[in-house]
Structures are given as structure tokens and as C-alpha cells.
PDB file of C-alpha atoms in Angstrom:
ATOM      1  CA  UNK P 935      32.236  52.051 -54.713  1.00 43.00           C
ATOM      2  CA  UNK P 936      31.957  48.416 -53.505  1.00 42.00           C
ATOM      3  CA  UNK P 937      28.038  47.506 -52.148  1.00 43.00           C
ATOM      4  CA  UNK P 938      27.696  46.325 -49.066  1.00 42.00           C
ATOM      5  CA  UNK P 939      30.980  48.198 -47.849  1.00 44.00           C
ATOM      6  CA  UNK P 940      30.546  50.373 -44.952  1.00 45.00           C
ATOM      7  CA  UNK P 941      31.217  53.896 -46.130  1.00 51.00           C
ATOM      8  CA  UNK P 942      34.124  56.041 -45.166  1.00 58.00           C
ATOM      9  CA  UNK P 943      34.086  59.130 -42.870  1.00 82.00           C
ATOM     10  CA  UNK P 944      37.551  60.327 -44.015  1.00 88.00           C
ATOM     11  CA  UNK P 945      40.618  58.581 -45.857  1.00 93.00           C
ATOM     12  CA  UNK P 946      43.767  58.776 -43.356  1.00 93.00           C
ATOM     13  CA  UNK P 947      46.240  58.969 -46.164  1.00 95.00           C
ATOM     14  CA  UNK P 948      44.984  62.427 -47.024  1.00 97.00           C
ATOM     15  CA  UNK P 949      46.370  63.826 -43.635  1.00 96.00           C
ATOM     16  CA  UNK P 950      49.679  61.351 -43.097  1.00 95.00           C
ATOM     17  CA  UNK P 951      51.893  64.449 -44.131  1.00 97.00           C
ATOM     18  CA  UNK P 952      52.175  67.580 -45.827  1.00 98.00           C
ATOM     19  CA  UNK P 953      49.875  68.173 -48.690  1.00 98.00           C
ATOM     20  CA  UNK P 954      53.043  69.178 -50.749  1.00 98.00           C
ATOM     21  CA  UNK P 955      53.920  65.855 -50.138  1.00 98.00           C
ATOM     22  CA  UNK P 956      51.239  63.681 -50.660  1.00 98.00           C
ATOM     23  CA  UNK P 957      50.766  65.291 -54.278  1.00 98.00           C
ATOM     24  CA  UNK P 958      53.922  63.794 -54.554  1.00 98.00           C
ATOM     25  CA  UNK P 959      52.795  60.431 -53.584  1.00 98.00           C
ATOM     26  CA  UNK P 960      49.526  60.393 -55.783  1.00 98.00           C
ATOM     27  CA  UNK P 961      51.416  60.525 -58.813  1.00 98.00           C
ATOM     28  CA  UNK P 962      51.795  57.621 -60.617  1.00 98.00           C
ATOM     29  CA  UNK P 963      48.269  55.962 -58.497  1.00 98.00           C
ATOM     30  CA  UNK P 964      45.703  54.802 -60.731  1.00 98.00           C
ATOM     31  CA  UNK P 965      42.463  57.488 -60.701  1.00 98.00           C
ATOM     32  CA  UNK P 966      39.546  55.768 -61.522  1.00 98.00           C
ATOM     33  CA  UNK P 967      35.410  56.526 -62.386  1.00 98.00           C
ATOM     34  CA  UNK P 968      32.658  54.591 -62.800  1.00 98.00           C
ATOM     35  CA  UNK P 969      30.641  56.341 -65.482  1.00 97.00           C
ATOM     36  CA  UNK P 970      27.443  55.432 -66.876  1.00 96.00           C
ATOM     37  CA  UNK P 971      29.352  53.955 -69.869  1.00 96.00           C
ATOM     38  CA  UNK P 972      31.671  52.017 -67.973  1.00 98.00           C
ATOM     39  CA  UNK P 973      35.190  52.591 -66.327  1.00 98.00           C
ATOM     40  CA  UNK P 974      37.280  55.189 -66.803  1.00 99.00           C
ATOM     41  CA  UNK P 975      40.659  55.873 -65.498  1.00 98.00           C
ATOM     42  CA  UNK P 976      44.397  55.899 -65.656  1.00 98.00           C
ATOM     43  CA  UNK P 977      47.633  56.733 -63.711  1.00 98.00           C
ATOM     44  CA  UNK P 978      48.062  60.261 -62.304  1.00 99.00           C
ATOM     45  CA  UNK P 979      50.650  62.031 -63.795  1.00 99.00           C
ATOM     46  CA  UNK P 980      50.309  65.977 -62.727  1.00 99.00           C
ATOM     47  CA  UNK P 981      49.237  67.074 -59.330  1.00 99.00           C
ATOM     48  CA  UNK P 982      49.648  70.703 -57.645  1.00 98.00           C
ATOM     49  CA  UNK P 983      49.205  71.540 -53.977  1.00 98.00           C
ATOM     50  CA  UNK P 984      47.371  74.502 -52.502  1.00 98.00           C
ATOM     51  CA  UNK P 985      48.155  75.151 -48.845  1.00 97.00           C
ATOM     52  CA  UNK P 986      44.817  76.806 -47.637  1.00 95.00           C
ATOM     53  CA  UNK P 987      44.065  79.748 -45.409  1.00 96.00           C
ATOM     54  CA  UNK P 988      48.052  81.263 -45.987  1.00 95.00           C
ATOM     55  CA  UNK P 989      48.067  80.583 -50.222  1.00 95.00           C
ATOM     56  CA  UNK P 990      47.365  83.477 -51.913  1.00 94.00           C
ATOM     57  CA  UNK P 991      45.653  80.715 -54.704  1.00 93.00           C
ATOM     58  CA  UNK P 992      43.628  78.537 -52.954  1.00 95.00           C
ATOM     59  CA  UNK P 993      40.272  79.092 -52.769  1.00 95.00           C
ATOM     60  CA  UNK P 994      40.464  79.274 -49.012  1.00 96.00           C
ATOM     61  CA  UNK P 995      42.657  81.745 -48.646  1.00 95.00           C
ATOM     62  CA  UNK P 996      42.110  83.921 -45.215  1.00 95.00           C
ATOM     63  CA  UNK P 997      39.740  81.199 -44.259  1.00 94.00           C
ATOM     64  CA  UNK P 998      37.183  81.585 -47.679  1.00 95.00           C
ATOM     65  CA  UNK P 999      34.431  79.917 -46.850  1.00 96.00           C
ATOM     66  CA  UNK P1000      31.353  79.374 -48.776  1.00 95.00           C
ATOM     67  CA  UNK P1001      29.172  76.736 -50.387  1.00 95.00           C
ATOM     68  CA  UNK P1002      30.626  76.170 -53.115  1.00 94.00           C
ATOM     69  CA  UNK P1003      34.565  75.744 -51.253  1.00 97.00           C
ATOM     70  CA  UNK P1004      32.992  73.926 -48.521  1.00 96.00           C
ATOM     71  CA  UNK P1005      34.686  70.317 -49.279  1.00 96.00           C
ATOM     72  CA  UNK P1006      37.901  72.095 -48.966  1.00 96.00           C
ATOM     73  CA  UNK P1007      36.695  72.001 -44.992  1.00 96.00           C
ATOM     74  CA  UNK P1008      35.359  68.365 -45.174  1.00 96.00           C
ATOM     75  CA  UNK P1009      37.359  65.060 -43.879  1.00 96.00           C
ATOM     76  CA  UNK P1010      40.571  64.286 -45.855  1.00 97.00           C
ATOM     77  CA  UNK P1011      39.789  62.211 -49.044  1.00 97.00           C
ATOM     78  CA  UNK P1012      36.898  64.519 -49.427  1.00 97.00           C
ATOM     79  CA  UNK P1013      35.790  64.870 -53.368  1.00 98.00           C
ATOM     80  CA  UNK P1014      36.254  68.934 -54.543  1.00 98.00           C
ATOM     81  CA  UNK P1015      34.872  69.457 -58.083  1.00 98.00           C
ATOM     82  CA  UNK P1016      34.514  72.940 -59.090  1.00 97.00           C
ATOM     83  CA  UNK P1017      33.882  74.882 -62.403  1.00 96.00           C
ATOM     84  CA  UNK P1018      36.652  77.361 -64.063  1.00 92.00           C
ATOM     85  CA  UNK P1019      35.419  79.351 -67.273  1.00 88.00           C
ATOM     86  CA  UNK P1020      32.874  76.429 -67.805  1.00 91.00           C
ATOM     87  CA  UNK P1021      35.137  73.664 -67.408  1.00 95.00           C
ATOM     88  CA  UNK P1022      34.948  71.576 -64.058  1.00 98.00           C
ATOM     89  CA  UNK P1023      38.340  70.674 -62.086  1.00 98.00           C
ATOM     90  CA  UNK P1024      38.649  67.639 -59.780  1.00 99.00           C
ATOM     91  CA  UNK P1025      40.409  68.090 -56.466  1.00 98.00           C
ATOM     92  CA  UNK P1026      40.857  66.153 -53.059  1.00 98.00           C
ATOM     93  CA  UNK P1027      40.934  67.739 -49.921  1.00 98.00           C
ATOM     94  CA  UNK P1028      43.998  67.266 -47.557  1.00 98.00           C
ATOM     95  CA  UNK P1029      44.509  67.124 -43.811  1.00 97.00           C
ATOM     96  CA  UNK P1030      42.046  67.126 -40.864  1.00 96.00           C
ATOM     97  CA  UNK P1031      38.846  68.675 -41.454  1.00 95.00           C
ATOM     98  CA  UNK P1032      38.660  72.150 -40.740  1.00 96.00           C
ATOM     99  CA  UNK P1033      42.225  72.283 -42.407  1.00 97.00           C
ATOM    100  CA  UNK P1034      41.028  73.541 -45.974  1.00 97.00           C
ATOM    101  CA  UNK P1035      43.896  72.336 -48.035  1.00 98.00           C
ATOM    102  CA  UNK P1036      43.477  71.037 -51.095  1.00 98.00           C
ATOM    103  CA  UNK P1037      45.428  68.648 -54.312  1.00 99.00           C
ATOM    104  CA  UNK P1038      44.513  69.935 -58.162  1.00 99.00           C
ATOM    105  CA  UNK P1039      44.560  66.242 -60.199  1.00 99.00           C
ATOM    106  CA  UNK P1040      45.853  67.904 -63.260  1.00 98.00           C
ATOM    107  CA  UNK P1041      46.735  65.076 -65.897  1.00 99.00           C
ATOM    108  CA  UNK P1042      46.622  61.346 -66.082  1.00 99.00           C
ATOM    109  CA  UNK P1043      48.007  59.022 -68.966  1.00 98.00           C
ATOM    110  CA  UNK P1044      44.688  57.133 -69.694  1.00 98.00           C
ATOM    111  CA  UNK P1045      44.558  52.872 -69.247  1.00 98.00           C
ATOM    112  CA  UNK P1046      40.898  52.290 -68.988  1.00 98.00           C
ATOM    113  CA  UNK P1047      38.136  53.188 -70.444  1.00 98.00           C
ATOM    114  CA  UNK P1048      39.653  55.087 -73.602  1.00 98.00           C
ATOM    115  CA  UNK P1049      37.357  54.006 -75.854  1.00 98.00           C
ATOM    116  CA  UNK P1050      34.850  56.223 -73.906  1.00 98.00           C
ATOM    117  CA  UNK P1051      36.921  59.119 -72.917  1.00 98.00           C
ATOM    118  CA  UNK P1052      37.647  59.519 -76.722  1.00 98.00           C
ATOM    119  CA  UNK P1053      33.765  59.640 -77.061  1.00 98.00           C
ATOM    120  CA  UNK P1054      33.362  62.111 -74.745  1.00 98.00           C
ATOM    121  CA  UNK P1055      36.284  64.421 -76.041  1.00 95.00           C
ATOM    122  CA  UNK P1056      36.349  63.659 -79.267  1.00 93.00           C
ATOM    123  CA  UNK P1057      40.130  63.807 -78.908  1.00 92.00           C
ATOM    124  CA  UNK P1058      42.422  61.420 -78.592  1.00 91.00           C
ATOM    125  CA  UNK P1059      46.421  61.089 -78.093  1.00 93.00           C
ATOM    126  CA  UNK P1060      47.524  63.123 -75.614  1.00 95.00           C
ATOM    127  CA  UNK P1061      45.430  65.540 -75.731  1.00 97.00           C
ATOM    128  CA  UNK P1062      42.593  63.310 -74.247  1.00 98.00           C
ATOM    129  CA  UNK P1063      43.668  63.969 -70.506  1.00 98.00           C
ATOM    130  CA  UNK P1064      46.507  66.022 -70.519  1.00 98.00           C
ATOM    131  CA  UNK P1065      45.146  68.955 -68.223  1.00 97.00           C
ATOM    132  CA  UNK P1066      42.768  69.127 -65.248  1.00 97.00           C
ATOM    133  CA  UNK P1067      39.734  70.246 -67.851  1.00 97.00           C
ATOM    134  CA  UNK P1068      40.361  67.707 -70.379  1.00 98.00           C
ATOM    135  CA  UNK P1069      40.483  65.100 -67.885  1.00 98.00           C
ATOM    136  CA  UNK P1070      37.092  65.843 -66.534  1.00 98.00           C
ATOM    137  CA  UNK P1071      35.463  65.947 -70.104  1.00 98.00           C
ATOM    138  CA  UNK P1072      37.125  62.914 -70.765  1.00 98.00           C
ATOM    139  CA  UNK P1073      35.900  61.248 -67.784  1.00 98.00           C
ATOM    140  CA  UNK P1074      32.324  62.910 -69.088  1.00 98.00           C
ATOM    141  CA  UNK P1075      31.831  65.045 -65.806  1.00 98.00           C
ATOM    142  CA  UNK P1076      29.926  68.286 -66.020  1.00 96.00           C
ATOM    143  CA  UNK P1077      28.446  69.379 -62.536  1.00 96.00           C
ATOM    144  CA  UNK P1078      29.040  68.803 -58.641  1.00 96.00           C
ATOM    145  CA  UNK P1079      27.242  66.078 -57.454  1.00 96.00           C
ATOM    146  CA  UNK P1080      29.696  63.749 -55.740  1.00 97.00           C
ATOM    147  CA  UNK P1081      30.848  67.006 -54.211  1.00 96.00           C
ATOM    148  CA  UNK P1082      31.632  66.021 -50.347  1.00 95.00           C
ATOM    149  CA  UNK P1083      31.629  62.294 -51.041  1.00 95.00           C
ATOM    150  CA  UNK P1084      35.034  60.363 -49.781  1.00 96.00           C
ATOM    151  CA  UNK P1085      37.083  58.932 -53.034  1.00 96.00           C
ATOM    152  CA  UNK P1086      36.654  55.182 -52.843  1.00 93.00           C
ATOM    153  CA  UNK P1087      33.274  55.729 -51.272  1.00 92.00           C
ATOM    154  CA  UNK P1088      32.398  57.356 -54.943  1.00 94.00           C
ATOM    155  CA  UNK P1089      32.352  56.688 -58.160  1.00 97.00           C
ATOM    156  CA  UNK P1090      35.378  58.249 -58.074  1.00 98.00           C
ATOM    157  CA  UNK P1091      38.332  56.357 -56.773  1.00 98.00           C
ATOM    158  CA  UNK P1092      42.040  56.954 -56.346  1.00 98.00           C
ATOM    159  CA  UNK P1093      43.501  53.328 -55.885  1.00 97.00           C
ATOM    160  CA  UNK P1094      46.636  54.044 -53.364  1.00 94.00           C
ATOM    161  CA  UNK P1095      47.920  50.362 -54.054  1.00 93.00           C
ATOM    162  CA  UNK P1096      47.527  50.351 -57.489  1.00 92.00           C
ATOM    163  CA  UNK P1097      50.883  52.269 -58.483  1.00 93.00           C
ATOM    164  CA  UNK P1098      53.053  53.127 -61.527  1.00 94.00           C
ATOM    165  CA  UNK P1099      56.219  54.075 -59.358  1.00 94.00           C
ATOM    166  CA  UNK P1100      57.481  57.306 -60.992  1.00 95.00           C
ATOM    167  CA  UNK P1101      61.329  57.092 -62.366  1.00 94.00           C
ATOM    168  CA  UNK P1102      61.434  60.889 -61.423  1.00 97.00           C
ATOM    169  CA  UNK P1103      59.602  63.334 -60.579  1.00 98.00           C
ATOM    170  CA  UNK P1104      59.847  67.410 -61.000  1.00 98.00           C
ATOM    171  CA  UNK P1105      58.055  70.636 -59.481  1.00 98.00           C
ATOM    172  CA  UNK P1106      57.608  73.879 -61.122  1.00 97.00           C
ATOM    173  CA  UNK P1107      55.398  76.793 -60.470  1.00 96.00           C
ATOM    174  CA  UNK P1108      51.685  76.134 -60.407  1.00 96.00           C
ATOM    175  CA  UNK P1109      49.454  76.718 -63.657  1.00 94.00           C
ATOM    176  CA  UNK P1110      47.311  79.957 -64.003  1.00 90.00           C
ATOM    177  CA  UNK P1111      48.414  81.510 -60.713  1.00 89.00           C
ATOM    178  CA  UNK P1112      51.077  83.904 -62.240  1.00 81.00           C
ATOM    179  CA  UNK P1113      48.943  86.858 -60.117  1.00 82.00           C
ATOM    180  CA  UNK P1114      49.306  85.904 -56.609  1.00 80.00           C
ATOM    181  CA  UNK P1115      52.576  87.523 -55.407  1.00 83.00           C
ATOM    182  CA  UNK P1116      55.265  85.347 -54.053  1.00 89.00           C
ATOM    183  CA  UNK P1117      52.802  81.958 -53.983  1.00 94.00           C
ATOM    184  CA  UNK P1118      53.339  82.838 -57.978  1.00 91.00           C
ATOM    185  CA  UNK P1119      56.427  81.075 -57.757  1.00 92.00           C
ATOM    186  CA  UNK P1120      56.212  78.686 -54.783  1.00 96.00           C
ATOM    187  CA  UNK P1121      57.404  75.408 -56.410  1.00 97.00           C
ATOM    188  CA  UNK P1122      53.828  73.737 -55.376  1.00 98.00           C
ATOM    189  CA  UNK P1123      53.286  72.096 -59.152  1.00 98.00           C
ATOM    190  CA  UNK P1124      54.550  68.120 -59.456  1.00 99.00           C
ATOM    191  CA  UNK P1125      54.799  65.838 -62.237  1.00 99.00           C
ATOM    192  CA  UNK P1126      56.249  62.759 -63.693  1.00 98.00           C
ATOM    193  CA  UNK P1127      58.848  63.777 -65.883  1.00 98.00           C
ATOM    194  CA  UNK P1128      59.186  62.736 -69.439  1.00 97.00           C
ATOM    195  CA  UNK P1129      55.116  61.491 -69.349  1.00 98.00           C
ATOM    196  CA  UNK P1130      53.566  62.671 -72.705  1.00 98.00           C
ATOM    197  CA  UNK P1131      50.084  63.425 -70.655  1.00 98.00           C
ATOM    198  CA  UNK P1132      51.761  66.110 -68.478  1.00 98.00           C
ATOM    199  CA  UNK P1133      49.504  70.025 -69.167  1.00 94.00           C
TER     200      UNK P1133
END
């Protein structure tokens, strides 16, 4: 976050389509986070879309509402962190708010900061960021407090010029959602193909 910049009420990039297909166009931007060590960050690699109120596996599904979904609701660009089995999860919320649709940042092939996001995982490789978990640990964030912020108005950025064009990319299923009946197999998961950091 720059000082001195006046702060965002939404980020129109987050509504200019579907949000199957701006998880398309986020891979391959550069996700950054200014940490108390120092910057972290790298090029997103893995994204997966979840289409709100009619997806069986979003968290809004049949308009879910509740404190802790609640920047699902917020302006697009909104920040979404929440906590699965004791690992936290970093999403963006999509379209106008009100429209609770959300993009999982699942993996990103790390180019700043490694140093410190091999401190904080005491990993390193690919395993250092290859999944939506690891990436958060990596990044060394464990709670919820830049929940409803706007990315680039945060400490968390996704730089939309700053771009490492895919040469292809492919969709799949989405992760962990195998129970959800015919969203199971809704091809809503995106990636850059042959990238070592993809889950």
C-alpha cells in the first residue's frame, strides 16, 4: 500500500467479466505482501472460481451469510482470508457487491521474498507455495485481519500489470469439493500448465 494514496472503494477489474474468467486472467500476475520481514510474493499459478449463491461449494451458497463470509458480499477486489482445518486460505471477491462470488489463489511460483517464505515454512522447492495453505504459511499469515480491505489498498497486492503471460493454460475439477453433486465436476479449477508450483 502506497502512503499518501487515496484508498480504494472497490477494484473494477474484479467485476469486468465472469469470475470463471477473470481466474483465468490472474494467472500468471505477480501476488505480492508486505510482511513484517519484508516482501513476499511471486506469479500466480493456480486459481479456482466459486460462483456464489447457485455453487453448491462456495461458502455463499443459497445466499450464506455470516461474519465470517461477509467479504464474499464486499466491493470487488475485496480481501477473503478464511481458516480450513487450521490452515488460512486467501481469496478475492468478484463482481459487484452484494454478488458473493469469490477466486481461491491456490499456488504461486515464488520470486520475492524466498529467503523469508523458506523461514516461515521451513520448506523449500516446490513445496514452499504449491497449494493455497502453503502459500499462506509461506507468506507467514495466520489470522483475518486485512479481512475486507481492497488488494492494493493492503499489504496484500495483486499487481494486474505486472504479468508472466501463461503459454497455456488448463481447467480441471476444483480441489476438495468431490461432495457437492454436479458442481463436483464443474470445470471451475485453472492453472498454468507445466508450472512445477501447481497443488
Amino acid at each position: 500500500m502506497l502512503k499518501g494514496v487515496t484508498l480504494l472503494k472497490e477494484d473494477p477489474f474484479y467485476s469486468s467479466g465472469s469470475t470463471d474468467e477473470i481466474s483465468k486472467k490472474l494467472l500468471g500476475m505477480l501476488l505480492t505482501y508486505e510482511s513484517p520481514e519484508g516482501l513476499v510474493g511471486g506469479w500466480i499459478v493456480e486459481t479456482e472460481a466459486y460462483m456464489g449463491q447457485q455453487d453448491s461449494a462456495a461458502h455463499a451458497f443459497k445466499g450464506r451469510r455470516t461474519p465470517s463470509n461477509e467479504p464474499l458480499y464486499g466491493p470487488p477486489g475485496t480481501v477473503y482470508i478464511y481458516s480450513i482445518h487450521g490452515r488460512y486460505l486467501l481469496d478475492v471477491a468478484a463482481q459487484p457487491k452484494g454478488v458473493p462470488q469469490g477466486i481461491l489463489i491456490r499456488a504461486i511460483e515464488p520470486t520475492i521474498g524466498i529467503d523469508i517464505m523458506m523461514k516461515n515454512r521451513e520448506k523449500h522447492g516446490v513445496d514452499l507455495t504449491n497449494g493455497p495453505g502453503k502459500l499462506m504459511e509461506a507468506f507467514g499469515i495466520a489470522d483475518k485481519k486485512m479481512n475486507m480491505e481492497i488488494f492494493g489498498d493492503s499489504q496484500l497486492d495483486i499487481h494486474q500489470n505486472d504479468k508472466k503471460i501463461p503459454a497455456q493454460i488448463e481447467e480441471s475439477n476444483r480441489i476438495g469439493v468431490a461432495n457437492q453433486g454436479t458442481w463436483a465436476t464443474k470445470p471451475l479449477r485453472y492453472f498454468v500448465k507445466g508450472n512445477p508450483y501447481v497443488s
